Structures are given as C-alpha cells and as structure tokens.
Amino acid sequence: LAKTTQPISMDSYEGQEVNITCSHNNIATNDYITWYQQFPSQGPRFIIQGYKTKVTNEVASLFIPADRKSSTLSLPRVSLSDTAVYYCLVGNAGKSTFGDGTTLTVKP
Amino acid sequence: ETGVTQTPRHLVMGMTNKKSLKCEQHLGHNAMYWYKQSAKKPLELMFVYSLEERVENNSVPSRFSPECPNSSHLFLHLHTLQPEDSALYLCASSPSTGQGYEQYFGPGTRLTVT
C-alpha cells in the first residue's frame, strides 16, 4: 500500500486559495489519488479523484505531476465552512489507507 | 445525504452486552466497508465486503463480527467489548473495490463502552 504524507495542519483566511500537498513516493502504476473532507463526528465526504495531470470539479482542483509522486488539492476562495480535516488516499477503494490528514482552519 | 444510512447514531453499552450496528446503502453499490475512528486518530479499515463476500479483515478482534446478508446491508455485531473500543464506527460503500471508485460514507455510530 502506498504511504501518504501530508502536513498536519494549515491555516488560511476566508477568500484565499488553499493548496494542500500530499506525497506518495511509492504510488503504483494503477493507483488513483482520492481526496476526502471530514467534519467532526461525521463520515468523510468525497472531494475529487484523479490519475494524472489536472482534474477540476465544482469544488476543487487536483494537480498531479508527471511522476505522480505527489498531488496537490486546491480549494479556491475558502470559507469558514471549509474548516475540516482533508485526507489524501492512494490506491483502490478496498485497499486505501487513511493517514493523519491535514486539519485546515479557515479564519475570518 | 441519505445514500448510506447507519443506525443507531449513538450507542452506550456495557462490556457484557451484545449489540449490533446496522448500515444500509441505497446506491446500488457492490462493496461495503466498516471503519473505526478513535478520538483524534485516522480512520482504521476493519472489514471489506464485495458482493457479500468478505475480502478484507484487518486483524480485527473476534469481539467484532461483521455480516453482509446482501449488497445493500451490512451489520457489525458487537460482544464483550472493551472501553478502548469506544469510537465512531463508520460504514461506507462504493460501486466496486477496484481502482477509480470513491467511497460514500454514512454518518457513523458513536459507540461508548462503559
């Protein structure tokens, strides 16, 4: 299983763009990269998934360099409600491991 | 969201009790999962079912017994639990256990063992 490394915590202010980077040096050829958001006492919620290059949806963008050894989740113009833990997972749904995640705190 | 539901939402049980957690998914998925999340810790994958067959059991103590009677329902039977088993138990589902599929999580059951 590919091990992931993320910053433990990040602070930001409302309206700013936030970029959270995840390292996954031993990613396998067929592994996908998936990001989840979790609020306290709730189940994680899917944000975005990608395999290579760039993926964008209505809430975030995911940038994956050519070597795929890292990925960056980009949240445009964050608000207070984006304060949560963000997890990067590598692998398939049945074998992915949730790491410690990144606690993002958005301040007014 | 009501794609994955869990009952009960809160449960307090003594160490000698037997209880069951229930999960139901309304998404037509073929894979279901149980996770444990202790306070301020990452999620720990406990069990994985694919088409009602258990495909993953991550060294979970036998006092936790999963059951998947069909692809829409998943149970976690609990007996003789320890206080350290107090945690948020999360159920999830996905179309498959293969690559490229995201998981959909339920709201969780907050379990307290006294």
PDB file of N, CA, C and O in Angstrom, chain A residues 1-5 22-33 67-71 88-92 95 97, chain B residues 99:
ATOM      1  N   LEU A   1       0.843  -1.188   0.000  1.00  0.00           N
ATOM      2  CA  LEU A   1       0.000   0.000   0.000  1.00  0.00           C
ATOM      3  C   LEU A   1       0.883   1.243   0.000  1.00  0.00           C
ATOM      4  O   LEU A   1       1.859   1.311   0.729  1.00  0.00           O
ATOM      5  N   ALA A   2       0.518   2.209  -0.851  1.00  0.00           N
ATOM      6  CA  ALA A   2       1.293   3.434  -0.908  1.00  0.00           C
ATOM      7  C   ALA A   2       1.054   4.258   0.357  1.00  0.00           C
ATOM      8  O   ALA A   2      -0.070   4.484   0.762  1.00  0.00           O
ATOM      9  N   LYS A   3       2.162   4.718   0.963  1.00  0.00           N
ATOM     10  CA  LYS A   3       2.057   5.557   2.155  1.00  0.00           C
ATOM     11  C   LYS A   3       1.973   7.006   1.712  1.00  0.00           C
ATOM     12  O   LYS A   3       2.666   7.423   0.787  1.00  0.00           O
ATOM     13  N   THR A   4       1.124   7.771   2.374  1.00  0.00           N
ATOM     14  CA  THR A   4       0.969   9.185   2.045  1.00  0.00           C
ATOM     15  C   THR A   4       1.446  10.052   3.186  1.00  0.00           C
ATOM     16  O   THR A   4       1.340   9.682   4.361  1.00  0.00           O
ATOM     17  N   THR A   5       1.972  11.222   2.843  1.00  0.00           N
ATOM     18  CA  THR A   5       2.436  12.191   3.827  1.00  0.00           C
ATOM     19  C   THR A   5       1.824  13.538   3.504  1.00  0.00           C
ATOM     20  O   THR A   5       1.944  14.030   2.372  1.00  0.00           O
ATOM     21  N   CYS A  22       0.194  16.413  -0.970  1.00  0.00           N
ATOM     22  CA  CYS A  22       0.331  15.061  -0.420  1.00  0.00           C
ATOM     23  C   CYS A  22       1.466  14.361  -1.164  1.00  0.00           C
ATOM     24  O   CYS A  22       1.520  14.399  -2.393  1.00  0.00           O
ATOM     25  N   SER A  23       2.368  13.749  -0.415  1.00  0.00           N
ATOM     26  CA  SER A  23       3.459  12.986  -1.016  1.00  0.00           C
ATOM     27  C   SER A  23       3.115  11.507  -0.989  1.00  0.00           C
ATOM     28  O   SER A  23       2.647  10.992   0.042  1.00  0.00           O
ATOM     29  N   HIS A  24       3.359  10.837  -2.098  1.00  0.00           N
ATOM     30  CA  HIS A  24       3.106   9.381  -2.180  1.00  0.00           C
ATOM     31  C   HIS A  24       4.155   8.789  -3.105  1.00  0.00           C
ATOM     32  O   HIS A  24       3.876   8.443  -4.259  1.00  0.00           O
ATOM     33  N   ASN A  25       5.367   8.666  -2.587  1.00  0.00           N
ATOM     34  CA  ASN A  25       6.516   8.270  -3.392  1.00  0.00           C
ATOM     35  C   ASN A  25       6.417   6.868  -3.986  1.00  0.00           C
ATOM     36  O   ASN A  25       7.000   6.601  -5.025  1.00  0.00           O
ATOM     37  N   ASN A  26       5.722   5.957  -3.295  1.00  0.00           N
ATOM     38  CA  ASN A  26       5.660   4.589  -3.801  1.00  0.00           C
ATOM     39  C   ASN A  26       4.315   4.258  -4.432  1.00  0.00           C
ATOM     40  O   ASN A  26       3.835   3.126  -4.349  1.00  0.00           O
ATOM     41  N   ILE A  27       3.730   5.238  -5.095  1.00  0.00           N
ATOM     42  CA  ILE A  27       2.453   5.020  -5.760  1.00  0.00           C
ATOM     43  C   ILE A  27       2.623   3.988  -6.870  1.00  0.00           C
ATOM     44  O   ILE A  27       3.630   3.983  -7.587  1.00  0.00           O
ATOM     45  N   ALA A  28       1.657   3.090  -6.992  1.00  0.00           N
ATOM     46  CA  ALA A  28       1.725   2.050  -8.014  1.00  0.00           C
ATOM     47  C   ALA A  28       1.144   2.566  -9.333  1.00  0.00           C
ATOM     48  O   ALA A  28       0.379   3.533  -9.352  1.00  0.00           O
ATOM     49  N   THR A  29       1.499   1.883 -10.392  1.00  0.00           N
ATOM     50  CA  THR A  29       1.112   2.320 -11.737  1.00  0.00           C
ATOM     51  C   THR A  29      -0.395   2.507 -11.886  1.00  0.00           C
ATOM     52  O   THR A  29      -0.845   3.441 -12.530  1.00  0.00           O
ATOM     53  N   ASN A  30      -1.164   1.623 -11.290  1.00  0.00           N
ATOM     54  CA  ASN A  30      -2.604   1.696 -11.496  1.00  0.00           C
ATOM     55  C   ASN A  30      -3.357   2.375 -10.338  1.00  0.00           C
ATOM     56  O   ASN A  30      -4.579   2.327 -10.296  1.00  0.00           O
ATOM     57  N   ASP A  31      -2.627   2.998  -9.410  1.00  0.00           N
ATOM     58  CA  ASP A  31      -3.276   3.661  -8.272  1.00  0.00           C
ATOM     59  C   ASP A  31      -3.892   4.988  -8.681  1.00  0.00           C
ATOM     60  O   ASP A  31      -3.281   5.785  -9.400  1.00  0.00           O
ATOM     61  N   TYR A  32      -5.088   5.245  -8.169  1.00  0.00           N
ATOM     62  CA  TYR A  32      -5.728   6.542  -8.274  1.00  0.00           C
ATOM     63  C   TYR A  32      -5.457   7.335  -7.002  1.00  0.00           C
ATOM     64  O   TYR A  32      -5.111   6.776  -5.966  1.00  0.00           O
ATOM     65  N   ILE A  33      -5.612   8.642  -7.079  1.00  0.00           N
ATOM     66  CA  ILE A  33      -5.429   9.541  -5.938  1.00  0.00           C
ATOM     67  C   ILE A  33      -6.784  10.163  -5.625  1.00  0.00           C
ATOM     68  O   ILE A  33      -7.429  10.741  -6.509  1.00  0.00           O
ATOM     69  N   ASP A  67       5.413  12.571 -12.632  1.00  0.00           N
ATOM     70  CA  ASP A  67       5.945  11.402 -11.918  1.00  0.00           C
ATOM     71  C   ASP A  67       4.941  10.823 -10.915  1.00  0.00           C
ATOM     72  O   ASP A  67       5.183   9.752 -10.343  1.00  0.00           O
ATOM     73  N   ARG A  68       3.854  11.521 -10.665  1.00  0.00           N
ATOM     74  CA  ARG A  68       2.756  11.083  -9.785  1.00  0.00           C
ATOM     75  C   ARG A  68       3.194  10.800  -8.346  1.00  0.00           C
ATOM     76  O   ARG A  68       2.484  10.142  -7.602  1.00  0.00           O
ATOM     77  N   LYS A  69       4.337  11.281  -7.933  1.00  0.00           N
ATOM     78  CA  LYS A  69       4.814  11.022  -6.580  1.00  0.00           C
ATOM     79  C   LYS A  69       4.254  12.007  -5.565  1.00  0.00           C
ATOM     80  O   LYS A  69       4.545  11.925  -4.363  1.00  0.00           O
ATOM     81  N   SER A  70       3.466  12.947  -6.038  1.00  0.00           N
ATOM     82  CA  SER A  70       2.782  13.873  -5.146  1.00  0.00           C
ATOM     83  C   SER A  70       1.518  14.353  -5.837  1.00  0.00           C
ATOM     84  O   SER A  70       1.313  14.104  -7.037  1.00  0.00           O
ATOM     85  N   SER A  71       0.681  15.005  -5.072  1.00  0.00           N
ATOM     86  CA  SER A  71      -0.521  15.613  -5.651  1.00  0.00           C
ATOM     87  C   SER A  71      -0.888  16.809  -4.787  1.00  0.00           C
ATOM     88  O   SER A  71      -0.532  16.878  -3.596  1.00  0.00           O
ATOM     89  N   CYS A  88      -5.782  12.514   1.949  1.00  0.00           N
ATOM     90  CA  CYS A  88      -5.326  12.078   0.639  1.00  0.00           C
ATOM     91  C   CYS A  88      -5.189  10.563   0.694  1.00  0.00           C
ATOM     92  O   CYS A  88      -4.539  10.035   1.594  1.00  0.00           O
ATOM     93  N   LEU A  89      -5.794   9.873  -0.247  1.00  0.00           N
ATOM     94  CA  LEU A  89      -5.688   8.418  -0.307  1.00  0.00           C
ATOM     95  C   LEU A  89      -5.133   7.990  -1.654  1.00  0.00           C
ATOM     96  O   LEU A  89      -5.442   8.579  -2.684  1.00  0.00           O
ATOM     97  N   VAL A  90      -4.324   6.947  -1.627  1.00  0.00           N
ATOM     98  CA  VAL A  90      -3.770   6.398  -2.855  1.00  0.00           C
ATOM     99  C   VAL A  90      -4.091   4.912  -2.901  1.00  0.00           C
ATOM    100  O   VAL A  90      -3.871   4.195  -1.932  1.00  0.00           O
ATOM    101  N   GLY A  91      -4.605   4.447  -4.015  1.00  0.00           N
ATOM    102  CA  GLY A  91      -4.927   3.036  -4.146  1.00  0.00           C
ATOM    103  C   GLY A  91      -6.375   2.852  -4.538  1.00  0.00           C
ATOM    104  O   GLY A  91      -7.075   3.802  -4.870  1.00  0.00           O
ATOM    105  N   ASN A  92      -6.837   1.625  -4.451  1.00  0.00           N
ATOM    106  CA  ASN A  92      -8.233   1.381  -4.800  1.00  0.00           C
ATOM    107  C   ASN A  92      -9.106   1.438  -3.555  1.00  0.00           C
ATOM    108  O   ASN A  92      -8.612   1.469  -2.438  1.00  0.00           O
ATOM    109  N   LYS A  95      -8.423  -0.976  -0.676  1.00  0.00           N
ATOM    110  CA  LYS A  95      -7.099  -1.108  -0.080  1.00  0.00           C
ATOM    111  C   LYS A  95      -6.481   0.211   0.328  1.00  0.00           C
ATOM    112  O   LYS A  95      -5.346   0.233   0.766  1.00  0.00           O
ATOM    113  N   THR A  97      -5.564   3.492   2.502  1.00  0.00           N
ATOM    114  CA  THR A  97      -5.378   3.746   3.926  1.00  0.00           C
ATOM    115  C   THR A  97      -5.500   5.237   4.200  1.00  0.00           C
ATOM    116  O   THR A  97      -4.839   6.032   3.538  1.00  0.00           O
TER     117      THR A  97
ATOM    118  N   GLN B  99     -10.027   0.023  -8.761  1.00  0.00           N
ATOM    119  CA  GLN B  99      -9.452   1.357  -8.932  1.00  0.00           C
ATOM    120  C   GLN B  99     -10.475   2.345  -9.484  1.00  0.00           C
ATOM    121  O   GLN B  99     -11.351   1.983 -10.248  1.00  0.00           O
TER     122      GLN B  99
END
